[in-house]
């Protein structure tokens, strides 16, 4: 018995360790340019500390809180643990299975027509003969060992496929984590912008109210002098009312931004967060690296590639299922009719068996399974190609948008400065009696409009910078380990 155990364990230890399949990115039939078309920069690497570039400690704290508490990310982390367990299950079939068995059995046996075993019992049933029977007990204790010799590597190939699926699920988690942090950053910028827009709307109320007061003074003089500025006064009052409506709207947008960010953080949306008084300064543009590097850097592309590699292993697994399978079993223990002798080695028994199974007629199941997995590999390749194209598109769009948004911000800064100067000059002319109120109102409206647009374009540039980091595969390392 001991020799059998040593034989099986030795064969197991000699087996090859299962490893994930190699990279298959070279099979993606897509053109990969040497440089990004939107920029000639091709610095290697990617900024892994991109969130710190905004120099906002509150933002980093919120990002860590979201990574720790966001329920969707918790679900993604749970899927990683499930995939790890599935990989372990896939590899378990390659290892010996040992079971401890304790059994008990009581059996009644009838002896009919065998006088040597006692004949018939004449003393029962009014002289009629009765059946002689015996009752026996059997007790057993054993260790049962079973093992399938992975001669062709079928089980090892399945384990390799499961390991690739684990890697894909882990990449999905990292993609979800990066996406979550990007959403938190954008929500934080949106909250800050909403706070600034509300402050600007409240400033507009004061500005329009001041203009109304000036016109009201002129209206009183005009009434005494027989002039008429009633229409101008009503126009100014309508601007004040419109500005108050903007304040209410900005307050609504502000509370929405607060609640949306709180949900991302895994909090109840209580509308208790407070944004920064100013948007952070735009950091320098990150290194873009080479387009070919994106294939090895973005977690969503990594996940798609690992699923493609896994399907290749599944095809091999299905093909190897057509080969003979060698299974061995061994058992050793005791068997006795007395419970007290169950641990007595004198009643020891053992068994060693092996069999080879070669599938011959399976109704086409094995061939159909192989064809299914071949089609699944084709689907995985198409999904990988689509993910790669989407990655290239997101980088190019973010790089292009960065240039156009910069041009828009420069133009808006000029327009805002000029409109404010025009407003100040028109107001002074009106007070001196050489200007008209329509010019004042138009200049005032434009100055406030351009100021609001300038705040929005600054926030859009920050959002686009987040998009660029995310498109380039920038990761976020939380202060705590992955759950």
CSV table of C-alpha atoms in Angstrom, one decimal:
chain,number,residue,atom,x,y,z
A,1,UNK,CA,0.0,0.0,0.0
A,2,UNK,CA,2.7,2.5,0.9
A,3,UNK,CA,4.6,1.8,-2.3
A,4,UNK,CA,1.4,2.7,-4.3
A,5,UNK,CA,1.1,5.9,-2.4
A,6,UNK,CA,4.7,6.9,-3.0
A,7,UNK,CA,4.3,6.0,-6.7
A,8,UNK,CA,1.3,8.2,-7.2
A,9,UNK,CA,2.7,11.2,-5.2
A,10,UNK,CA,6.0,10.9,-7.1
A,11,UNK,CA,4.2,11.0,-10.4
A,12,UNK,CA,2.3,14.1,-9.3
A,13,UNK,CA,5.4,15.9,-8.2
A,14,UNK,CA,7.0,15.3,-11.6
A,15,UNK,CA,4.2,17.0,-13.4
A,16,UNK,CA,4.8,20.4,-15.0
A,17,UNK,CA,3.6,23.5,-13.3
A,18,UNK,CA,0.8,25.2,-15.2
A,19,UNK,CA,1.6,28.7,-16.4
A,20,UNK,CA,-0.5,31.4,-18.1
A,21,UNK,CA,-0.3,31.5,-21.9
A,22,UNK,CA,2.1,33.9,-23.6
A,23,UNK,CA,1.1,37.2,-25.0
A,24,UNK,CA,-0.8,37.2,-28.3
A,25,UNK,CA,-0.9,40.9,-29.1
A,26,UNK,CA,1.1,40.3,-32.3
A,27,UNK,CA,-1.9,38.5,-33.7
A,28,UNK,CA,-3.9,41.7,-33.7
A,29,UNK,CA,-4.2,42.5,-37.4
A,30,UNK,CA,-4.2,46.3,-37.1
A,31,UNK,CA,-2.0,49.1,-38.3
A,32,UNK,CA,0.0,50.5,-35.4
A,33,UNK,CA,1.7,53.9,-36.3
A,34,UNK,CA,5.1,54.8,-35.0
A,35,UNK,CA,3.8,58.1,-33.6
A,36,UNK,CA,0.4,59.5,-32.6
A,37,UNK,CA,-1.1,61.5,-35.5
A,38,UNK,CA,-2.2,64.3,-33.1
A,39,UNK,CA,1.3,65.0,-31.7
A,40,UNK,CA,4.9,64.2,-32.6
A,41,UNK,CA,5.8,63.6,-28.9
A,42,UNK,CA,6.8,60.0,-28.3
A,43,UNK,CA,8.3,60.0,-24.8
A,44,UNK,CA,8.4,56.5,-23.3
A,45,UNK,CA,6.4,55.6,-20.2
A,46,UNK,CA,3.2,56.8,-18.6
A,47,UNK,CA,2.5,58.9,-15.6
A,48,UNK,CA,1.3,56.6,-12.8
A,49,UNK,CA,1.0,59.4,-10.3
A,50,UNK,CA,-1.2,61.5,-12.5
A,51,UNK,CA,-3.7,62.4,-9.8
A,52,UNK,CA,-1.0,64.0,-7.7
A,53,UNK,CA,-0.2,66.4,-10.6
A,54,UNK,CA,-3.4,68.4,-9.8
A,55,UNK,CA,-1.9,69.2,-6.4
A,56,UNK,CA,-5.2,68.8,-4.6
A,57,UNK,CA,-4.9,66.7,-1.4
A,58,UNK,CA,-8.7,66.7,-1.0
A,59,UNK,CA,-9.0,65.0,-4.4
A,60,UNK,CA,-6.5,62.3,-3.5
A,61,UNK,CA,-8.3,61.7,-0.2
A,62,UNK,CA,-11.6,61.3,-2.0
A,63,UNK,CA,-10.1,59.0,-4.6
A,64,UNK,CA,-8.8,56.7,-1.8
A,65,UNK,CA,-12.2,56.8,-0.1
A,66,UNK,CA,-13.9,55.8,-3.4
A,67,UNK,CA,-11.5,52.9,-4.0
A,68,UNK,CA,-12.2,51.6,-0.5
A,69,UNK,CA,-16.0,52.1,-0.4
A,70,UNK,CA,-17.5,52.2,-3.9
A,71,UNK,CA,-19.8,49.1,-4.2
A,72,UNK,CA,-19.2,48.6,-7.9
A,73,UNK,CA,-15.5,48.4,-7.3
A,74,UNK,CA,-16.1,46.0,-4.4
A,75,UNK,CA,-18.0,43.8,-6.8
A,76,UNK,CA,-15.1,43.9,-9.3
A,77,UNK,CA,-12.7,42.9,-6.5
A,78,UNK,CA,-15.0,40.0,-5.6
A,79,UNK,CA,-14.9,38.8,-9.3
A,80,UNK,CA,-11.1,38.7,-9.0
A,81,UNK,CA,-11.4,36.4,-6.0
A,82,UNK,CA,-13.9,34.2,-7.8
A,83,UNK,CA,-11.6,33.9,-10.8
A,84,UNK,CA,-8.7,33.0,-8.5
A,85,UNK,CA,-10.8,30.2,-6.9
A,86,UNK,CA,-11.9,29.0,-10.4
A,87,UNK,CA,-8.2,28.8,-11.4
A,88,UNK,CA,-7.5,26.7,-8.3
A,89,UNK,CA,-10.4,24.4,-9.1
A,90,UNK,CA,-9.1,23.9,-12.6
A,91,UNK,CA,-5.7,22.9,-11.3
A,92,UNK,CA,-7.2,20.6,-8.6
A,93,UNK,CA,-8.0,17.9,-11.2
A,94,UNK,CA,-4.3,17.5,-11.9
A,95,UNK,CA,-3.5,16.6,-8.3
A,96,UNK,CA,-4.2,13.4,-6.3
A,97,UNK,CA,-7.6,13.4,-4.5
A,98,UNK,CA,-7.4,11.7,-1.1
A,99,UNK,CA,-10.5,10.9,0.9
A,100,UNK,CA,-10.9,9.3,4.3
A,101,UNK,CA,-13.8,6.8,4.3
A,102,UNK,CA,-15.4,5.3,7.4
A,103,UNK,CA,-18.2,2.8,6.6
A,104,UNK,CA,-20.6,0.5,8.3
A,105,UNK,CA,-22.9,-2.2,6.9
A,106,UNK,CA,-25.4,-4.7,8.3
A,107,UNK,CA,-26.7,-7.3,5.9
A,108,UNK,CA,-29.3,-10.1,6.1
A,109,UNK,CA,-28.8,-13.2,3.9
A,110,UNK,CA,-31.4,-15.9,3.2
A,111,UNK,CA,-30.5,-19.5,2.5
A,112,UNK,CA,-33.3,-21.2,0.6
A,113,UNK,CA,-33.1,-25.0,-0.1
A,114,UNK,CA,-29.6,-25.4,1.4
A,115,UNK,CA,-29.8,-28.0,4.3
A,116,UNK,CA,-26.1,-27.8,4.8
A,117,UNK,CA,-26.7,-24.2,6.1
A,118,UNK,CA,-29.3,-25.5,8.6
A,119,UNK,CA,-32.2,-26.9,6.4
A,120,UNK,CA,-35.6,-25.7,7.4
A,121,UNK,CA,-36.9,-24.6,10.7
A,122,UNK,CA,-39.8,-27.0,11.5
A,123,UNK,CA,-40.8,-25.2,14.7
A,124,UNK,CA,-42.5,-22.2,13.2
A,125,UNK,CA,-45.6,-21.4,11.3
A,126,UNK,CA,-47.5,-24.4,12.6
A,127,UNK,CA,-45.0,-26.9,11.5
A,128,UNK,CA,-44.4,-25.3,8.1
A,129,UNK,CA,-40.7,-25.0,7.3
A,130,UNK,CA,-39.2,-21.4,7.5
A,131,UNK,CA,-36.3,-19.8,5.6
A,132,UNK,CA,-32.9,-19.9,7.4
A,133,UNK,CA,-31.2,-16.5,7.4
A,134,UNK,CA,-28.1,-14.9,8.8
A,135,UNK,CA,-27.2,-11.3,9.7
A,136,UNK,CA,-23.7,-10.0,9.3
A,137,UNK,CA,-21.9,-6.8,10.1
A,138,UNK,CA,-19.1,-5.2,8.2
A,139,UNK,CA,-17.1,-2.2,9.3
A,140,UNK,CA,-14.3,-0.5,7.3
A,141,UNK,CA,-11.9,2.4,7.5
A,142,UNK,CA,-9.7,3.4,4.5
A,143,UNK,CA,-7.9,6.2,2.7
A,144,UNK,CA,-8.9,6.3,-0.9
A,145,UNK,CA,-6.6,8.0,-3.4
A,146,UNK,CA,-7.5,8.8,-7.0
A,147,UNK,CA,-5.5,10.5,-9.7
A,148,UNK,CA,-5.7,11.1,-13.4
A,149,UNK,CA,-2.3,11.2,-15.1
A,150,UNK,CA,-2.2,14.3,-17.3
A,151,UNK,CA,-0.4,12.5,-20.1
A,152,UNK,CA,-1.1,15.0,-22.9
A,153,UNK,CA,-1.4,18.2,-20.8
A,154,UNK,CA,-5.2,18.5,-21.1
A,155,UNK,CA,-5.8,19.4,-17.5
A,156,UNK,CA,-2.7,21.6,-17.4
A,157,UNK,CA,-4.0,23.4,-20.5
A,158,UNK,CA,-7.3,24.0,-18.8
A,159,UNK,CA,-5.6,25.4,-15.7
A,160,UNK,CA,-3.5,27.7,-17.9
A,161,UNK,CA,-6.7,29.0,-19.5
A,162,UNK,CA,-8.2,29.6,-16.1
A,163,UNK,CA,-5.0,31.5,-15.0
A,164,UNK,CA,-5.4,33.7,-18.1
A,165,UNK,CA,-9.0,34.4,-17.2
A,166,UNK,CA,-7.8,35.3,-13.7
A,167,UNK,CA,-5.4,37.8,-15.2
A,168,UNK,CA,-8.2,39.2,-17.4
A,169,UNK,CA,-10.4,39.7,-14.4
A,170,UNK,CA,-7.6,41.4,-12.5
A,171,UNK,CA,-7.1,43.7,-15.4
A,172,UNK,CA,-10.8,44.4,-15.4
A,173,UNK,CA,-10.5,45.4,-11.8
A,174,UNK,CA,-7.6,47.8,-12.5
A,175,UNK,CA,-9.6,49.3,-15.4
A,176,UNK,CA,-12.6,49.7,-13.1
A,177,UNK,CA,-10.4,51.3,-10.4
A,178,UNK,CA,-8.8,53.7,-12.9
A,179,UNK,CA,-12.3,54.6,-14.3
A,180,UNK,CA,-13.7,55.2,-10.8
A,181,UNK,CA,-10.8,57.5,-9.9
A,182,UNK,CA,-11.3,59.4,-13.2
A,183,UNK,CA,-15.0,59.7,-12.4
A,184,UNK,CA,-14.2,61.0,-8.9
A,185,UNK,CA,-11.8,63.6,-10.3
A,186,UNK,CA,-14.3,64.8,-12.9
A,187,UNK,CA,-17.1,64.9,-10.3
A,188,UNK,CA,-14.8,66.9,-8.0
A,189,UNK,CA,-14.0,69.3,-10.8
A,190,UNK,CA,-17.8,69.6,-11.6
A,191,UNK,CA,-18.5,70.3,-8.0
A,192,UNK,CA,-15.9,73.1,-7.9
A,193,UNK,CA,-17.2,74.5,-11.2
A,194,UNK,CA,-20.8,74.5,-9.8
A,195,UNK,CA,-19.6,76.4,-6.7
A,196,UNK,CA,-17.8,78.9,-8.9
A,197,UNK,CA,-20.8,79.3,-11.2
A,198,UNK,CA,-23.1,79.9,-8.3
A,199,UNK,CA,-20.8,82.5,-6.9
A,200,UNK,CA,-20.7,84.2,-10.4
A,201,UNK,CA,-24.5,84.0,-10.6
A,202,UNK,CA,-24.8,85.7,-7.2
A,203,UNK,CA,-22.3,88.3,-8.4
A,204,UNK,CA,-24.5,88.8,-11.5
A,205,UNK,CA,-27.5,89.5,-9.3
A,206,UNK,CA,-25.5,92.2,-7.5
A,207,UNK,CA,-24.2,93.7,-10.7
A,208,UNK,CA,-27.6,93.8,-12.4
A,209,UNK,CA,-29.1,95.2,-9.2
A,210,UNK,CA,-26.5,98.0,-9.2
A,211,UNK,CA,-27.3,98.8,-12.8
A,212,UNK,CA,-31.0,98.8,-12.0
A,213,UNK,CA,-30.4,101.3,-9.2
A,214,UNK,CA,-28.5,103.6,-11.5
A,215,UNK,CA,-31.3,103.5,-14.1
A,216,UNK,CA,-33.9,104.0,-11.3
A,217,UNK,CA,-32.1,107.2,-10.3
A,218,UNK,CA,-32.1,108.4,-13.9
A,219,UNK,CA,-35.7,107.3,-14.2
A,220,UNK,CA,-36.7,109.6,-11.3
A,221,UNK,CA,-34.8,112.5,-12.9
A,222,UNK,CA,-36.3,111.7,-16.3
A,223,UNK,CA,-39.8,111.7,-14.8
A,224,UNK,CA,-39.2,115.1,-13.2
A,225,UNK,CA,-37.8,116.5,-16.4
A,226,UNK,CA,-40.5,114.9,-18.5
A,227,UNK,CA,-38.2,112.3,-20.0
A,228,UNK,CA,-38.9,108.6,-20.3
A,229,UNK,CA,-36.6,105.8,-19.1
A,230,UNK,CA,-39.4,103.4,-18.0
A,231,UNK,CA,-38.6,100.8,-20.7
A,232,UNK,CA,-34.9,100.8,-19.7
A,233,UNK,CA,-35.8,100.3,-16.1
A,234,UNK,CA,-38.1,97.4,-16.9
A,235,UNK,CA,-35.3,95.9,-19.0
A,236,UNK,CA,-32.8,96.2,-16.1
A,237,UNK,CA,-35.4,94.6,-13.7
A,238,UNK,CA,-35.8,91.7,-16.1
A,239,UNK,CA,-32.1,91.2,-16.1
A,240,UNK,CA,-32.1,91.1,-12.3
A,241,UNK,CA,-35.0,88.5,-12.3
A,242,UNK,CA,-33.1,86.4,-14.9
A,243,UNK,CA,-30.0,86.5,-12.7
A,244,UNK,CA,-32.0,85.3,-9.7
A,245,UNK,CA,-33.3,82.4,-11.8
A,246,UNK,CA,-29.7,81.6,-12.7
A,247,UNK,CA,-28.8,81.5,-9.0
A,248,UNK,CA,-31.6,79.0,-8.3
A,249,UNK,CA,-30.5,76.9,-11.3
A,250,UNK,CA,-26.8,77.0,-10.1
A,251,UNK,CA,-27.9,75.9,-6.6
A,252,UNK,CA,-29.7,72.9,-8.1
A,253,UNK,CA,-26.7,71.9,-10.2
A,254,UNK,CA,-24.5,72.3,-7.2
A,255,UNK,CA,-26.5,70.0,-5.0
A,256,UNK,CA,-26.7,67.5,-7.9
A,257,UNK,CA,-22.9,67.5,-8.2
A,258,UNK,CA,-22.5,67.0,-4.5
A,259,UNK,CA,-24.9,64.0,-4.4
A,260,UNK,CA,-23.3,62.4,-7.5
A,261,UNK,CA,-19.9,62.6,-5.9
A,262,UNK,CA,-21.1,61.2,-2.6
A,263,UNK,CA,-22.5,58.2,-4.4
A,264,UNK,CA,-19.2,57.5,-6.1
A,265,UNK,CA,-17.6,57.6,-2.7
A,266,UNK,CA,-20.0,55.0,-1.4
A,267,UNK,CA,-21.7,57.5,0.9
A,268,UNK,CA,-25.4,58.3,1.3
A,269,UNK,CA,-26.2,61.3,-0.9
A,270,UNK,CA,-26.7,63.9,1.9
A,271,UNK,CA,-25.5,66.9,-0.1
A,272,UNK,CA,-22.9,67.7,2.6
A,273,UNK,CA,-19.7,68.0,0.5
A,274,UNK,CA,-18.1,71.3,-0.2
A,275,UNK,CA,-16.0,72.0,-3.3
A,276,UNK,CA,-12.9,74.0,-3.6
A,277,UNK,CA,-13.2,77.8,-4.2
A,278,UNK,CA,-11.1,77.5,-7.3
A,279,UNK,CA,-10.4,74.9,-9.9
A,280,UNK,CA,-6.8,73.5,-9.7
A,281,UNK,CA,-4.2,74.7,-12.2
A,282,UNK,CA,-3.9,72.5,-15.3
A,283,UNK,CA,-0.7,70.3,-15.0
A,284,UNK,CA,1.7,69.7,-17.8
A,285,UNK,CA,0.7,67.2,-20.5
A,286,UNK,CA,1.7,63.7,-19.6
A,287,UNK,CA,4.1,61.6,-21.6
A,288,UNK,CA,2.3,59.8,-24.3
A,289,UNK,CA,4.7,57.0,-25.1
A,290,UNK,CA,4.5,55.1,-28.4
A,291,UNK,CA,1.2,53.7,-29.8
A,292,UNK,CA,2.5,50.2,-29.7
A,293,UNK,CA,3.1,50.6,-25.9
A,294,UNK,CA,-0.6,51.2,-25.4
A,295,UNK,CA,-1.2,47.5,-26.1
A,296,UNK,CA,0.8,46.5,-23.1
A,297,UNK,CA,-0.3,49.3,-20.8
A,298,UNK,CA,-4.1,49.8,-20.9
A,299,UNK,CA,-5.8,47.4,-18.5
A,300,UNK,CA,-8.9,47.0,-20.8
A,301,UNK,CA,-6.6,45.9,-23.7
A,302,UNK,CA,-4.7,43.6,-21.3
A,303,UNK,CA,-8.0,42.0,-20.3
A,304,UNK,CA,-9.2,41.5,-23.9
A,305,UNK,CA,-5.8,40.0,-24.8
A,306,UNK,CA,-5.8,37.6,-21.8
A,307,UNK,CA,-9.3,36.4,-22.8
A,308,UNK,CA,-8.1,35.8,-26.4
A,309,UNK,CA,-5.1,33.9,-25.0
A,310,UNK,CA,-7.4,31.9,-22.7
A,311,UNK,CA,-9.6,30.9,-25.7
A,312,UNK,CA,-6.6,29.6,-27.5
A,313,UNK,CA,-5.9,27.3,-24.5
A,314,UNK,CA,-9.5,26.2,-24.5
A,315,UNK,CA,-9.2,25.0,-28.1
A,316,UNK,CA,-6.1,22.9,-27.2
A,317,UNK,CA,-8.0,21.6,-24.2
A,318,UNK,CA,-10.9,20.5,-26.3
A,319,UNK,CA,-8.6,18.8,-28.8
A,320,UNK,CA,-6.7,16.9,-26.1
A,321,UNK,CA,-10.0,15.6,-24.7
A,322,UNK,CA,-10.1,13.3,-27.7
A,323,UNK,CA,-6.9,11.5,-26.5
A,324,UNK,CA,-6.8,8.5,-24.1
A,325,UNK,CA,-7.1,9.3,-20.4
A,326,UNK,CA,-5.2,7.3,-17.7
A,327,UNK,CA,-6.8,7.2,-14.3
A,328,UNK,CA,-5.5,5.4,-11.2
A,329,UNK,CA,-7.0,4.6,-7.9
A,330,UNK,CA,-5.6,3.2,-4.7
A,331,UNK,CA,-7.2,2.4,-1.4
A,332,UNK,CA,-5.8,1.1,1.9
A,333,UNK,CA,-7.4,0.5,5.3
A,334,UNK,CA,-9.1,-2.2,7.4
A,335,UNK,CA,-12.3,-4.3,7.0
A,336,UNK,CA,-13.8,-6.3,9.8
A,337,UNK,CA,-17.1,-7.7,11.2
A,338,UNK,CA,-16.3,-6.2,14.6
A,339,UNK,CA,-16.2,-2.5,15.4
A,340,UNK,CA,-13.5,-3.1,18.0
A,341,UNK,CA,-11.1,-4.4,15.4
A,342,UNK,CA,-11.5,-1.5,13.1
A,343,UNK,CA,-8.0,-0.1,13.9
A,344,UNK,CA,-6.3,-3.5,14.1
A,345,UNK,CA,-3.7,-3.8,11.3
A,346,UNK,CA,-4.2,-7.5,11.1
A,347,UNK,CA,-7.5,-6.8,9.3
A,348,UNK,CA,-5.8,-4.5,6.8
A,349,UNK,CA,-6.9,-4.5,3.1
A,350,UNK,CA,-5.6,-2.5,0.1
A,351,UNK,CA,-6.5,-2.1,-3.5
A,352,UNK,CA,-4.7,-0.6,-6.6
A,353,UNK,CA,-6.4,-0.1,-10.0
A,354,UNK,CA,-5.8,1.7,-13.2
A,355,UNK,CA,-7.7,2.2,-16.4
A,356,UNK,CA,-7.3,3.9,-19.8
A,357,UNK,CA,-10.3,5.4,-21.4
A,358,UNK,CA,-10.3,6.3,-25.1
A,359,UNK,CA,-13.4,8.2,-26.4
A,360,UNK,CA,-14.7,6.6,-29.6
A,361,UNK,CA,-18.3,7.4,-30.1
A,362,UNK,CA,-19.5,10.6,-28.4
A,363,UNK,CA,-22.3,11.7,-30.8
A,364,UNK,CA,-20.1,14.4,-32.1
A,365,UNK,CA,-19.9,16.1,-28.8
A,366,UNK,CA,-16.1,16.5,-28.7
A,367,UNK,CA,-15.9,17.9,-32.2
A,368,UNK,CA,-18.7,20.2,-31.6
A,369,UNK,CA,-17.1,21.5,-28.4
A,370,UNK,CA,-13.9,22.1,-30.3
A,371,UNK,CA,-15.7,24.1,-33.0
A,372,UNK,CA,-17.5,26.1,-30.3
A,373,UNK,CA,-14.3,27.1,-28.7
A,374,UNK,CA,-12.8,28.0,-32.1
A,375,UNK,CA,-15.7,30.4,-32.7
A,376,UNK,CA,-15.2,31.8,-29.2
A,377,UNK,CA,-11.6,32.5,-30.0
A,378,UNK,CA,-12.6,34.3,-33.2
A,379,UNK,CA,-15.0,36.4,-31.1
A,380,UNK,CA,-12.3,37.1,-28.5
A,381,UNK,CA,-9.9,38.3,-31.3
A,382,UNK,CA,-12.6,40.6,-32.7
A,383,UNK,CA,-13.2,42.0,-29.2
A,384,UNK,CA,-9.5,42.5,-28.7
A,385,UNK,CA,-9.2,44.4,-32.1
A,386,UNK,CA,-12.2,46.5,-31.2
A,387,UNK,CA,-10.7,47.4,-27.8
A,388,UNK,CA,-7.4,48.3,-29.3
A,389,UNK,CA,-9.1,50.6,-31.9
A,390,UNK,CA,-11.1,52.2,-29.2
A,391,UNK,CA,-8.0,52.8,-27.2
A,392,UNK,CA,-6.2,54.5,-30.1
A,393,UNK,CA,-9.3,56.6,-30.8
A,394,UNK,CA,-9.5,57.8,-27.2
A,395,UNK,CA,-5.9,58.8,-27.1
A,396,UNK,CA,-6.1,60.6,-30.4
A,397,UNK,CA,-9.3,62.4,-29.4
A,398,UNK,CA,-7.9,63.5,-26.1
A,399,UNK,CA,-4.7,64.8,-27.6
A,400,UNK,CA,-6.6,66.7,-30.3
A,401,UNK,CA,-9.1,68.1,-27.8
A,402,UNK,CA,-6.2,69.3,-25.6
A,403,UNK,CA,-5.0,71.6,-28.4
A,404,UNK,CA,-8.4,72.9,-29.3
A,405,UNK,CA,-9.5,73.5,-25.7
A,406,UNK,CA,-6.3,75.4,-25.1
A,407,UNK,CA,-7.1,77.6,-28.1
A,408,UNK,CA,-10.7,78.1,-26.8
A,409,UNK,CA,-9.5,79.0,-23.3
A,410,UNK,CA,-7.1,81.6,-24.7
A,411,UNK,CA,-9.8,83.2,-26.9
A,412,UNK,CA,-12.3,83.2,-23.9
A,413,UNK,CA,-9.7,84.8,-21.7
A,414,UNK,CA,-9.3,87.6,-24.2
A,415,UNK,CA,-13.1,87.9,-24.7
A,416,UNK,CA,-13.7,88.0,-20.9
A,417,UNK,CA,-11.1,90.7,-20.3
A,418,UNK,CA,-12.3,92.9,-23.2
A,419,UNK,CA,-16.0,92.5,-22.2
A,420,UNK,CA,-15.2,93.6,-18.6
A,421,UNK,CA,-13.3,96.6,-19.9
A,422,UNK,CA,-16.2,97.4,-22.2
A,423,UNK,CA,-18.7,97.1,-19.3
A,424,UNK,CA,-16.6,99.4,-17.1
A,425,UNK,CA,-16.3,102.0,-19.9
A,426,UNK,CA,-19.9,101.9,-20.9
A,427,UNK,CA,-21.0,102.3,-17.3
A,428,UNK,CA,-18.8,105.3,-16.9
A,429,UNK,CA,-20.1,106.8,-20.2
A,430,UNK,CA,-23.7,106.2,-19.0
A,431,UNK,CA,-23.1,108.0,-15.7
A,432,UNK,CA,-21.4,110.9,-17.6
A,433,UNK,CA,-24.5,111.1,-19.9
A,434,UNK,CA,-22.6,110.3,-23.1
A,435,UNK,CA,-23.6,106.6,-23.4
A,436,UNK,CA,-26.8,104.6,-23.6
A,437,UNK,CA,-28.1,102.0,-21.2
A,438,UNK,CA,-28.5,99.3,-23.9
A,439,UNK,CA,-24.7,99.3,-24.4
A,440,UNK,CA,-24.3,99.0,-20.6
A,441,UNK,CA,-26.7,96.1,-20.3
A,442,UNK,CA,-25.1,94.3,-23.3
A,443,UNK,CA,-21.6,94.7,-22.1
A,444,UNK,CA,-22.6,93.6,-18.6
A,445,UNK,CA,-24.3,90.4,-19.9
A,446,UNK,CA,-21.4,89.6,-22.2
A,447,UNK,CA,-18.9,90.0,-19.3
A,448,UNK,CA,-20.8,87.6,-17.1
A,449,UNK,CA,-21.5,85.2,-20.0
A,450,UNK,CA,-17.8,85.0,-20.9
A,451,UNK,CA,-16.8,84.6,-17.3
A,452,UNK,CA,-19.1,81.6,-16.9
A,453,UNK,CA,-17.8,80.1,-20.2
A,454,UNK,CA,-14.2,80.6,-19.0
A,455,UNK,CA,-14.9,78.6,-15.9
A,456,UNK,CA,-16.5,75.8,-17.9
A,457,UNK,CA,-13.7,75.7,-20.4
A,458,UNK,CA,-11.1,75.4,-17.6
A,459,UNK,CA,-13.1,72.5,-16.1
A,460,UNK,CA,-13.4,70.9,-19.6
A,461,UNK,CA,-9.6,71.1,-20.0
A,462,UNK,CA,-9.2,69.4,-16.6
A,463,UNK,CA,-11.7,66.7,-17.6
A,464,UNK,CA,-9.9,66.1,-20.9
A,465,UNK,CA,-6.6,65.8,-19.1
A,466,UNK,CA,-8.1,63.1,-16.9
A,467,UNK,CA,-9.4,61.4,-20.2
A,468,UNK,CA,-5.9,61.6,-21.6
A,469,UNK,CA,-4.3,59.9,-18.6
A,470,UNK,CA,-7.0,57.3,-18.6
A,471,UNK,CA,-6.7,56.7,-22.4
A,472,UNK,CA,-2.9,56.3,-22.0
A,473,UNK,CA,-3.3,53.6,-19.3
A,474,UNK,CA,-2.5,55.7,-16.3
A,475,UNK,CA,-3.2,53.8,-13.1
A,476,UNK,CA,-3.9,55.0,-9.5
A,477,UNK,CA,-2.2,53.3,-6.6
A,478,UNK,CA,-4.4,53.6,-3.5
A,479,UNK,CA,-3.0,54.0,0.0
A,480,UNK,CA,-4.3,50.5,0.9
A,481,UNK,CA,-3.9,47.2,-0.8
A,482,UNK,CA,-6.5,45.8,-3.1
A,483,UNK,CA,-9.4,44.1,-1.2
